[in-house]
Coordinates of C-alpha atoms in Angstrom, one line a residue:
Chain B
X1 CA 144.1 178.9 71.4
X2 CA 147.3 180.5 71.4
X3 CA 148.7 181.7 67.8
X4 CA 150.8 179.4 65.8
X5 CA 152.9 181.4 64.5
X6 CA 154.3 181.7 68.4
X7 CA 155.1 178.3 69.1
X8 CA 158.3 176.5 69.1
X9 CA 158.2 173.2 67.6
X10 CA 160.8 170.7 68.6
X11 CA 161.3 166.9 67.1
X12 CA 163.1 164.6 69.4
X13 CA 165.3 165.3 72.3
X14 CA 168.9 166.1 72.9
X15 CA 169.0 163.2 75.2
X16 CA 168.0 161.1 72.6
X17 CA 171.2 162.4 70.3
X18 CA 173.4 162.0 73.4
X19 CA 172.9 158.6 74.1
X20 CA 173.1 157.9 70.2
X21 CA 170.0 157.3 68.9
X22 CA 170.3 158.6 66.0
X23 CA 167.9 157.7 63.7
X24 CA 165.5 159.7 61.7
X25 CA 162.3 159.4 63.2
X26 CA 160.9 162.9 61.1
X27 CA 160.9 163.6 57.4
X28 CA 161.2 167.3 56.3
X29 CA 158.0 167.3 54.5
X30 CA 156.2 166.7 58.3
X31 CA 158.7 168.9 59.7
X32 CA 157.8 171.8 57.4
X33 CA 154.0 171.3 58.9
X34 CA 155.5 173.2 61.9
X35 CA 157.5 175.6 60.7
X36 CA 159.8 177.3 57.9
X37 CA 162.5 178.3 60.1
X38 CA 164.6 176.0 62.0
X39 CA 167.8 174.4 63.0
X40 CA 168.6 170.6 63.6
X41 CA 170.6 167.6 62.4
X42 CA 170.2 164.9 60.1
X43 CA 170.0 160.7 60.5
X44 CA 173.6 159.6 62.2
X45 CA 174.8 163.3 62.7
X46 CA 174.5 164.0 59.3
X47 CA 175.7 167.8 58.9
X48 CA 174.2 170.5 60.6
X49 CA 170.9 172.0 59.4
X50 CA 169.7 175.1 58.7
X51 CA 166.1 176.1 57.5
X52 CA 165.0 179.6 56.3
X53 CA 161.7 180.6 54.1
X54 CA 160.8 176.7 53.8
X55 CA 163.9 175.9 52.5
X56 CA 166.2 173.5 54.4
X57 CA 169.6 173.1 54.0
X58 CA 172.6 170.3 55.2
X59 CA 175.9 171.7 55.9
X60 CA 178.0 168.8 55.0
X61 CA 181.5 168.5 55.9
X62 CA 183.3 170.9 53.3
X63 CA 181.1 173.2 55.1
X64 CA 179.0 174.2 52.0
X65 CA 175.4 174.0 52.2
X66 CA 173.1 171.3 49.9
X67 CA 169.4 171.5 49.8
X68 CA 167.6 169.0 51.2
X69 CA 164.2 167.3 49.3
X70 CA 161.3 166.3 51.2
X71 CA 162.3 162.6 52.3
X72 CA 165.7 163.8 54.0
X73 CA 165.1 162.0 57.6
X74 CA 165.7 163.9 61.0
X75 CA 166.1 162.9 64.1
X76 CA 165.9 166.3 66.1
X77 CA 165.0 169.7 64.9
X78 CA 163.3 173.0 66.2
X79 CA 161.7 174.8 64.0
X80 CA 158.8 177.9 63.8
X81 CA 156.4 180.2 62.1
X82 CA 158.3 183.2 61.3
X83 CA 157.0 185.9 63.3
X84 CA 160.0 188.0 64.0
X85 CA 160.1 191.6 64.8
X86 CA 163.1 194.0 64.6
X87 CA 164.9 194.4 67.8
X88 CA 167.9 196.6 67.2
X89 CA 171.0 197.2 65.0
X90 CA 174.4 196.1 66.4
X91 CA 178.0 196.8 65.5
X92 CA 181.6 194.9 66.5
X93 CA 180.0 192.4 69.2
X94 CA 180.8 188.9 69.7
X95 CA 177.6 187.1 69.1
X96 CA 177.7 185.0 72.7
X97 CA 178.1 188.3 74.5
X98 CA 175.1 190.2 72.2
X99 CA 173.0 187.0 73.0
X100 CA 173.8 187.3 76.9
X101 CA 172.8 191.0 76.9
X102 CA 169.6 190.5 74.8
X103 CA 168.4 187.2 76.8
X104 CA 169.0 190.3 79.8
X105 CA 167.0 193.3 78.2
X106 CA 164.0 191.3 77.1
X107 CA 163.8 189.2 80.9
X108 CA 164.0 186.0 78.7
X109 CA 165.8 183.5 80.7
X110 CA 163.2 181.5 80.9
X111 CA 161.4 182.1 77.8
X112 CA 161.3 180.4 75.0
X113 CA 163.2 182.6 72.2
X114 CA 164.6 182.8 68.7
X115 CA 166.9 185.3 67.7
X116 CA 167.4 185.7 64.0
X117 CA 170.6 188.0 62.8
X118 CA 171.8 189.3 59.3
X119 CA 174.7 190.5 59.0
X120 CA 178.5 190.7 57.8
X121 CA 180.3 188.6 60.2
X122 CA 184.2 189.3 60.3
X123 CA 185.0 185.8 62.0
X124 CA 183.4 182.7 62.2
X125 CA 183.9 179.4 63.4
X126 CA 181.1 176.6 62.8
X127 CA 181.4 173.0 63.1
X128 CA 179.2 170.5 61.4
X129 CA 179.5 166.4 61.4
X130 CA 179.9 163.6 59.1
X131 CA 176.9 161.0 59.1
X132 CA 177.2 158.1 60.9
X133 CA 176.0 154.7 60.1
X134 CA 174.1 151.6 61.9
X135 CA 174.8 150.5 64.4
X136 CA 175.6 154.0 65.4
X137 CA 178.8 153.7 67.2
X138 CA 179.6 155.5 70.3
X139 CA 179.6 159.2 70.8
X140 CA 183.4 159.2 70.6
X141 CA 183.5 157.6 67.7
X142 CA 180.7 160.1 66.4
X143 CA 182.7 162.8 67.4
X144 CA 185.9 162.0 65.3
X145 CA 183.5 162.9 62.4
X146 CA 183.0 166.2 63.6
X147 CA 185.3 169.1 61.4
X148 CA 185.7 172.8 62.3
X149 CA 185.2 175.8 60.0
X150 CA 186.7 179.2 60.1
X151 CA 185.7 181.8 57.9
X152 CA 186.4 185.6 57.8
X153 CA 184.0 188.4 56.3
X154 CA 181.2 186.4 55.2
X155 CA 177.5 188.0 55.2
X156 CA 174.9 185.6 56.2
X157 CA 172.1 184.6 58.8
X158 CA 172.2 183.0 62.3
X159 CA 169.4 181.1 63.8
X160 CA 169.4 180.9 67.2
X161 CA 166.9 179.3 69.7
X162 CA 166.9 180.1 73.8
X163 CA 165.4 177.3 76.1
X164 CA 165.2 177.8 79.7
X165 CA 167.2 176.2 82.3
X166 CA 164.9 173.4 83.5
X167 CA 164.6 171.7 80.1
X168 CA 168.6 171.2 79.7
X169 CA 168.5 168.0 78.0
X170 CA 165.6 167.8 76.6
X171 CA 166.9 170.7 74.7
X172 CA 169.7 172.8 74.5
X173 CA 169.6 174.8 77.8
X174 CA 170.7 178.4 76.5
X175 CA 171.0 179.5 73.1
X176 CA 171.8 177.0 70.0
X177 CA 172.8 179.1 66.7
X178 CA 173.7 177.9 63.5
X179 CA 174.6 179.5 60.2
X180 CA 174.5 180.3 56.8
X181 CA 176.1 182.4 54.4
X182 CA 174.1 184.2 52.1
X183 CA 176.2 182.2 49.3
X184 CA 176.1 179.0 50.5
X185 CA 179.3 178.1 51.2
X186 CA 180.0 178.5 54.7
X187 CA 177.6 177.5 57.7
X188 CA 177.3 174.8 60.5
X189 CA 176.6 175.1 64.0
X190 CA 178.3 178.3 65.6
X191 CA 180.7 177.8 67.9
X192 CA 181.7 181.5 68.0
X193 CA 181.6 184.8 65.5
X194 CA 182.2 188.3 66.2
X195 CA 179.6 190.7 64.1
X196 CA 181.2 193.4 62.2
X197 CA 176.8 194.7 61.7
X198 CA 173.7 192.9 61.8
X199 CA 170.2 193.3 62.3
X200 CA 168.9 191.4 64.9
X201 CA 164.9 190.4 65.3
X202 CA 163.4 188.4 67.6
X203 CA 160.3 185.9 68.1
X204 CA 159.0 185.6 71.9
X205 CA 157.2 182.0 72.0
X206 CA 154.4 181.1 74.3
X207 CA 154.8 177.7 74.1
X208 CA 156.9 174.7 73.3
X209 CA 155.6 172.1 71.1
X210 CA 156.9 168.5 72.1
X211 CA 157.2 165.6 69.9
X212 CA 158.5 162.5 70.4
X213 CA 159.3 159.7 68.3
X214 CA 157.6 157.0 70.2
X215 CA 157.2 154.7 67.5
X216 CA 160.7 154.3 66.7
X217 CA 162.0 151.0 68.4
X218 CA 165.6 152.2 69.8
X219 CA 163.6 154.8 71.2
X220 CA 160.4 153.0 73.3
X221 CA 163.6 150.3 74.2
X222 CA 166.0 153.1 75.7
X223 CA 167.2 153.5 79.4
X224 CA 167.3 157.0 79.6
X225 CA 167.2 157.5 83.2
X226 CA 170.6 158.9 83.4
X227 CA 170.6 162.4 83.3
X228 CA 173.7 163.3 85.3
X229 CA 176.2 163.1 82.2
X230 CA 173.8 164.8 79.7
X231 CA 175.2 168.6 80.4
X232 CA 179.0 167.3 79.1
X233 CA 177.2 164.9 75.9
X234 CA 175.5 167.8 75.0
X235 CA 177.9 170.2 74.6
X236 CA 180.3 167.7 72.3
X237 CA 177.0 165.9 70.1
X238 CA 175.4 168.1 67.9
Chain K
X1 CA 149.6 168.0 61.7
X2 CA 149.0 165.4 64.6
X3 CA 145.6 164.9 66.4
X4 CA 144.6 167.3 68.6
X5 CA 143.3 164.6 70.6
X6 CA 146.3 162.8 71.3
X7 CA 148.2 166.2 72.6
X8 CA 149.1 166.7 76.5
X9 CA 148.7 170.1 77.3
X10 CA 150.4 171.6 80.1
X11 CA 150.5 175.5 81.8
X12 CA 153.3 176.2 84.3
X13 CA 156.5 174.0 85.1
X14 CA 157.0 171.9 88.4
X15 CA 159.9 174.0 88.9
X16 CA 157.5 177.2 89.5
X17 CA 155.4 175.6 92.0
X18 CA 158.6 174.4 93.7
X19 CA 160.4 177.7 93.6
X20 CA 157.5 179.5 95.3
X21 CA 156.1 181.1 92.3
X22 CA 152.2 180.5 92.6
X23 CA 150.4 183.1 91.2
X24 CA 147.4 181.6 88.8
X25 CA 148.4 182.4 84.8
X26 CA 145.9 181.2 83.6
X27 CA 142.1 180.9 84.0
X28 CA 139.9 177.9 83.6
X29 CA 138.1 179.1 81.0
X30 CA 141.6 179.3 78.9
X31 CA 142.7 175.4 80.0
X32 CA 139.8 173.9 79.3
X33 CA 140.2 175.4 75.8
X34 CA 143.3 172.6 75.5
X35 CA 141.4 169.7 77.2
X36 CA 138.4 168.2 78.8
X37 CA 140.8 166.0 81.7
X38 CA 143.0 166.8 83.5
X39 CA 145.0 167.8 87.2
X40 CA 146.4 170.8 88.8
X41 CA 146.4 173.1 91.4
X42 CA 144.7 177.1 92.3
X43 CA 146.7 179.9 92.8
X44 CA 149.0 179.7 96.2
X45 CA 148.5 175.6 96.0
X46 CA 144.9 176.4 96.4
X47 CA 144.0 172.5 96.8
X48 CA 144.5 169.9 94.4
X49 CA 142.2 170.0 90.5
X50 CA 140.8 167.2 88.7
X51 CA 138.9 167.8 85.5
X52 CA 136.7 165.3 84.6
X53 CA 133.9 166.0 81.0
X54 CA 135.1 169.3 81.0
X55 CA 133.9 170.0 84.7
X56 CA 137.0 171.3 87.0
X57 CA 137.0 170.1 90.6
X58 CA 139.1 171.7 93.5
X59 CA 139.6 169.3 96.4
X60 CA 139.5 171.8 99.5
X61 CA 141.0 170.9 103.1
X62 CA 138.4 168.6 103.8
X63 CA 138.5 166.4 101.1
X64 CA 135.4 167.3 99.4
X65 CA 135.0 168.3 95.8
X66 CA 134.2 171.7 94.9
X67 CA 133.2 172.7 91.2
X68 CA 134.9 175.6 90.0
X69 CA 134.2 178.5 87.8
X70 CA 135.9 179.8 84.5
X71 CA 137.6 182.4 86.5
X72 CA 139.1 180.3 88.8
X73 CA 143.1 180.7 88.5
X74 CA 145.8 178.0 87.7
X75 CA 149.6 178.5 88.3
X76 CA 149.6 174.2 87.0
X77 CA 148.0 172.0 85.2
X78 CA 148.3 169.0 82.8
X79 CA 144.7 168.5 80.6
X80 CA 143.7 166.5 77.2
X81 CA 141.0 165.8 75.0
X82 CA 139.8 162.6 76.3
X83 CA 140.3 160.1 73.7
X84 CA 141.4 156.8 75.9
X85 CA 140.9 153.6 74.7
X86 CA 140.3 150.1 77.1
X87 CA 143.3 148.6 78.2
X88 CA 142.2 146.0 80.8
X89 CA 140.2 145.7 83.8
X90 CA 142.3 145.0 87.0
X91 CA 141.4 143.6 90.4
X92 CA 143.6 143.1 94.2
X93 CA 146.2 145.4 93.3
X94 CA 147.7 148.6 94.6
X95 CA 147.8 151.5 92.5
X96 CA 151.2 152.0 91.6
X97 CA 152.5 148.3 91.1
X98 CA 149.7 148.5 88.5
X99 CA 151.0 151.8 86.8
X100 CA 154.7 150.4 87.0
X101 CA 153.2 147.2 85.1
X102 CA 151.3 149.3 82.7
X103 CA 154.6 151.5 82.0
X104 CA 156.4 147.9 81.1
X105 CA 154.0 146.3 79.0
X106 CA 153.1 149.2 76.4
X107 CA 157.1 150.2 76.4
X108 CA 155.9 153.7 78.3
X109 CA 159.3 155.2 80.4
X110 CA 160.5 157.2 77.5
X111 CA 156.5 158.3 76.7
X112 CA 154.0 161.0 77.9
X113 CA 150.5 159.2 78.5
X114 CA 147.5 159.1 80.5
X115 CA 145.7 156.6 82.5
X116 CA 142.1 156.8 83.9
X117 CA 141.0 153.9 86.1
X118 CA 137.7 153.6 87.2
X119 CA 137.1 151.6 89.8
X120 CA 136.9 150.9 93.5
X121 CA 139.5 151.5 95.6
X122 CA 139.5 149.2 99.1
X123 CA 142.1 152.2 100.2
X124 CA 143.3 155.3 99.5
X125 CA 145.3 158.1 100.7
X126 CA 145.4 161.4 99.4
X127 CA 146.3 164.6 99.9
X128 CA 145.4 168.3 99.4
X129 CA 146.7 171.8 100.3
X130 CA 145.3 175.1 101.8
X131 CA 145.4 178.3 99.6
X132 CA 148.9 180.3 100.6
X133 CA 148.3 183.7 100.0
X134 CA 150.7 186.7 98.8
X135 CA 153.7 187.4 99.6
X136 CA 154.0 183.8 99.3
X137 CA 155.3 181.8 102.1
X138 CA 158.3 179.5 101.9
X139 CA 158.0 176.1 101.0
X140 CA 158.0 174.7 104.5
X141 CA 155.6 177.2 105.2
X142 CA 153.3 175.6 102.2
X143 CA 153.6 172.1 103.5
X144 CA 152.4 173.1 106.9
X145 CA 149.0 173.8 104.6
X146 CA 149.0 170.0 103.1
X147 CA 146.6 167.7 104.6
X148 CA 146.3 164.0 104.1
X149 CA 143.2 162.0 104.1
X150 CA 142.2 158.4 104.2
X151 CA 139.2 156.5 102.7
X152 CA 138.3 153.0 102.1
X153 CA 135.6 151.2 100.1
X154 CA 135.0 154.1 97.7
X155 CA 134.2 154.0 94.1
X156 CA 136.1 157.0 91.8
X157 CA 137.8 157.6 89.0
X158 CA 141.5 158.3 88.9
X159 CA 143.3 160.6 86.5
X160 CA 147.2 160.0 86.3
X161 CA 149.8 161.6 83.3
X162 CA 153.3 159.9 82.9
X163 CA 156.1 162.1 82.2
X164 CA 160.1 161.0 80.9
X165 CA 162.5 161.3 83.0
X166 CA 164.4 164.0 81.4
X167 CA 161.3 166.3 81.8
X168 CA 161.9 166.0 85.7
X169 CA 161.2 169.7 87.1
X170 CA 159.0 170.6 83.8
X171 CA 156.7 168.0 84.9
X172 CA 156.6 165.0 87.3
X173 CA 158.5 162.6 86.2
X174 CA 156.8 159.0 86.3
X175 CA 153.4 159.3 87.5
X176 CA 151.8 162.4 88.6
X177 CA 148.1 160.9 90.0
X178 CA 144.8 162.7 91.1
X179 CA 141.4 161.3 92.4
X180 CA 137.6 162.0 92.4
X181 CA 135.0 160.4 94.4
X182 CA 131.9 159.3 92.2
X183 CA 129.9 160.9 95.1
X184 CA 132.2 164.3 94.9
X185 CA 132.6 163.8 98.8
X186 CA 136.8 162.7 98.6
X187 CA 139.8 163.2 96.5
X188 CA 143.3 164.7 96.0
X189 CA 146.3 163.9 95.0
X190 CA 147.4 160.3 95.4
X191 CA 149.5 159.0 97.7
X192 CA 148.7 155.3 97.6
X193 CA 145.9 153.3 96.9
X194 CA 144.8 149.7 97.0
X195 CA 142.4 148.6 94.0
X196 CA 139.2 145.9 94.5
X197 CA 138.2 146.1 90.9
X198 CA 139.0 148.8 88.3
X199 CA 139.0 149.5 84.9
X200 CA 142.1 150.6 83.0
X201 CA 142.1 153.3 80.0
X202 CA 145.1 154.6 78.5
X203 CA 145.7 157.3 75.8
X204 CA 149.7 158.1 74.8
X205 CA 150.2 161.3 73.6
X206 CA 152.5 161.7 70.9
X207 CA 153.1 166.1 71.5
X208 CA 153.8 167.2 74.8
X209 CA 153.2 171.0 74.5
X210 CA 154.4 173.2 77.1
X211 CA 152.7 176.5 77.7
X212 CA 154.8 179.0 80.3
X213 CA 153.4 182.3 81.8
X214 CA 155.7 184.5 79.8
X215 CA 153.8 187.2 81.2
X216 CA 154.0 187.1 84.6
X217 CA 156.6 189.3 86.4
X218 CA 157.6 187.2 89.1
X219 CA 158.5 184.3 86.8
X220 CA 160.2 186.9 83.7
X221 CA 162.6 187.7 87.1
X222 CA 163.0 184.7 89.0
X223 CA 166.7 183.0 88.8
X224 CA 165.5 179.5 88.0
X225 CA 169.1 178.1 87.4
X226 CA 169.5 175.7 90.3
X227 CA 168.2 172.2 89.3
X228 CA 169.6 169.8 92.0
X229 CA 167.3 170.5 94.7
X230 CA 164.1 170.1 92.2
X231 CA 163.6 166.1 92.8
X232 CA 163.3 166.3 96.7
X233 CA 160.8 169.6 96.6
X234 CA 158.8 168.5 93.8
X235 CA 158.0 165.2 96.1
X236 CA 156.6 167.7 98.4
X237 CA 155.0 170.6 97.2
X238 CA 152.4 169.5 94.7

């Protein structure tokens, strides 16, 4: 059996947040089963989340960070074991471009990755979400709630995950980050940042753990046979 | 932590198989460590596997059955720990009207789940593949190697794994089915097939967990970016 420690665990789909199901089909508690690292979102788009040593947080739409208790429902998350290892120190990089060369050194473009980073960043902008309620409304609606962050010189960690091409949709095909500042005031999901330092480590997984809500009734009713507009929902819904 | 029971394992993506990347990544031994049922294929689409009580079957170019050892090498493969439970028994009806039904009734499209029908079959068609060896031939190359075969009046058991749409090109989206002979003497991968009698098991899974050969050269350093063509090879290369 392969270790747990390398495996990438992943609640619900992206497809299921782009065509607005949006309920929470995890709780926390379960969700800490399979890791204690992790990003995701919370029922209706509520904030952006962020999980480090067991402890998860919500980056709500001031763009400060609340810890979340055990019952907080989720509707899509990835989280994992952490197993990093120390991959190099980097100075004055945009984060998209220091991904794009890592995902190159390490051959990972179609491996499963996570990319941790500390570091002073001297700009950041995130973006988190407001929750939404039922009957979720559309994804244009949803998408009015969403607010934009900016922050300068703020030290803090990113979380980023890498998912191979193929599964674009059922994740998020490249990398997904989000943030958090080491005083809990500024996070969300990044949408760019350029590192003045950081230390970057990295966790290789061997495989990607699946689970679907299948008893949730919006879900088993869904048509989600459409997979040609996903690429554009994706990019706007979480 | 969910049952390990009610887990589909699966090693390799359609999309290697359809890009040309056959080597076997992993060995018998280590797949049946994940399940006791299951399909795939050898390295170089070395015919077409069913597993069946933890005994692996390749069905060569002449439709027989041929048991395989531990070493035996798998570039695919989909497996489980058996744990199905009686759905119904069926009779006068071909095999994938009945798995479309089936799909309906327990709410299925948007699941991963497995259906083993024992029964007899007044037809079938199947088909298998000869081993391609290294460098690896193109596609159309490959398909020169399938061969179809065509039975009628034979008892057998067939093994069949559903997959959501949005997995297309990790898996086979809908219904991916193989088939054993009771007497070991035909098989492959299905076609078509016209039931007399049967009877229907199903188990859903509830984790769908993807194991990729991280390892292998060819796949660290194949450019698996273009998608569009996936649906039309998959129909043909497995």
């Amino acid at each position: 059996m392969y270790d747990k420690k390398n495996i990438l665990f992943q609640h619900g789909t992206m497809q299921i947040l782009a065509e607005g199901l949006l309920d929470g089909t995890i709780s926390l508690k379960s969700l800490l089963e399979h890791g204690n690292t992790g990003i995701g979102t919370g029922e209706g788009i509520d904030g952006e989340l962020i999980i480090l040593n067991n402890v998860a947080y919500r980056i709500d739409t001031n763009g400060k960070a609340i810890k979340l208790n055990d019952n907080f429902m989720v509707p899509f998350a990835n989280v994992n074991f952490a197993n990093y290892t120390f991959l190099k120190k980097v100075k004055d990089e945009p984060l998209n471009h220091l991904l794009s060369i890592i995902e190159k050194e390490i051959k990972g473009s179609n491996k499963f990755f996570s990319i941790k980073i500390n570091g002073c960043f001297e700009e950041i902008k995130t973006r988190s979400a407001g929750k939404s309620s039922k009957p979720y409304p559309s994804l244009k609606e949803v998408a009015k709630k969403q607010v934009e962050f900016y922050g300068s010189d703020i030290t803090g960690t990113v979380v980023s995950y890498h998912t191979p091409k193929v599964f674009q949709g059922v994740g998020v095909a490249g990398f997904h980050s989000h943030f958090l500042s080491d005083d809990l005031n500024f996070g969300g999901h990044i949408l760019s940042a350029y590192l003045n330092y950081g230390v970057v480590e990295i966790q290789v997984m061997d495989t990607f753990e699946q689970h679907l809500p299948n008893d949730n009734l919006a879900y088993q009713n869904a048509n989600l046979s459409n997979l040609k507009h996903l690429d554009e929902i994706i990019k706007k819904s979480e």
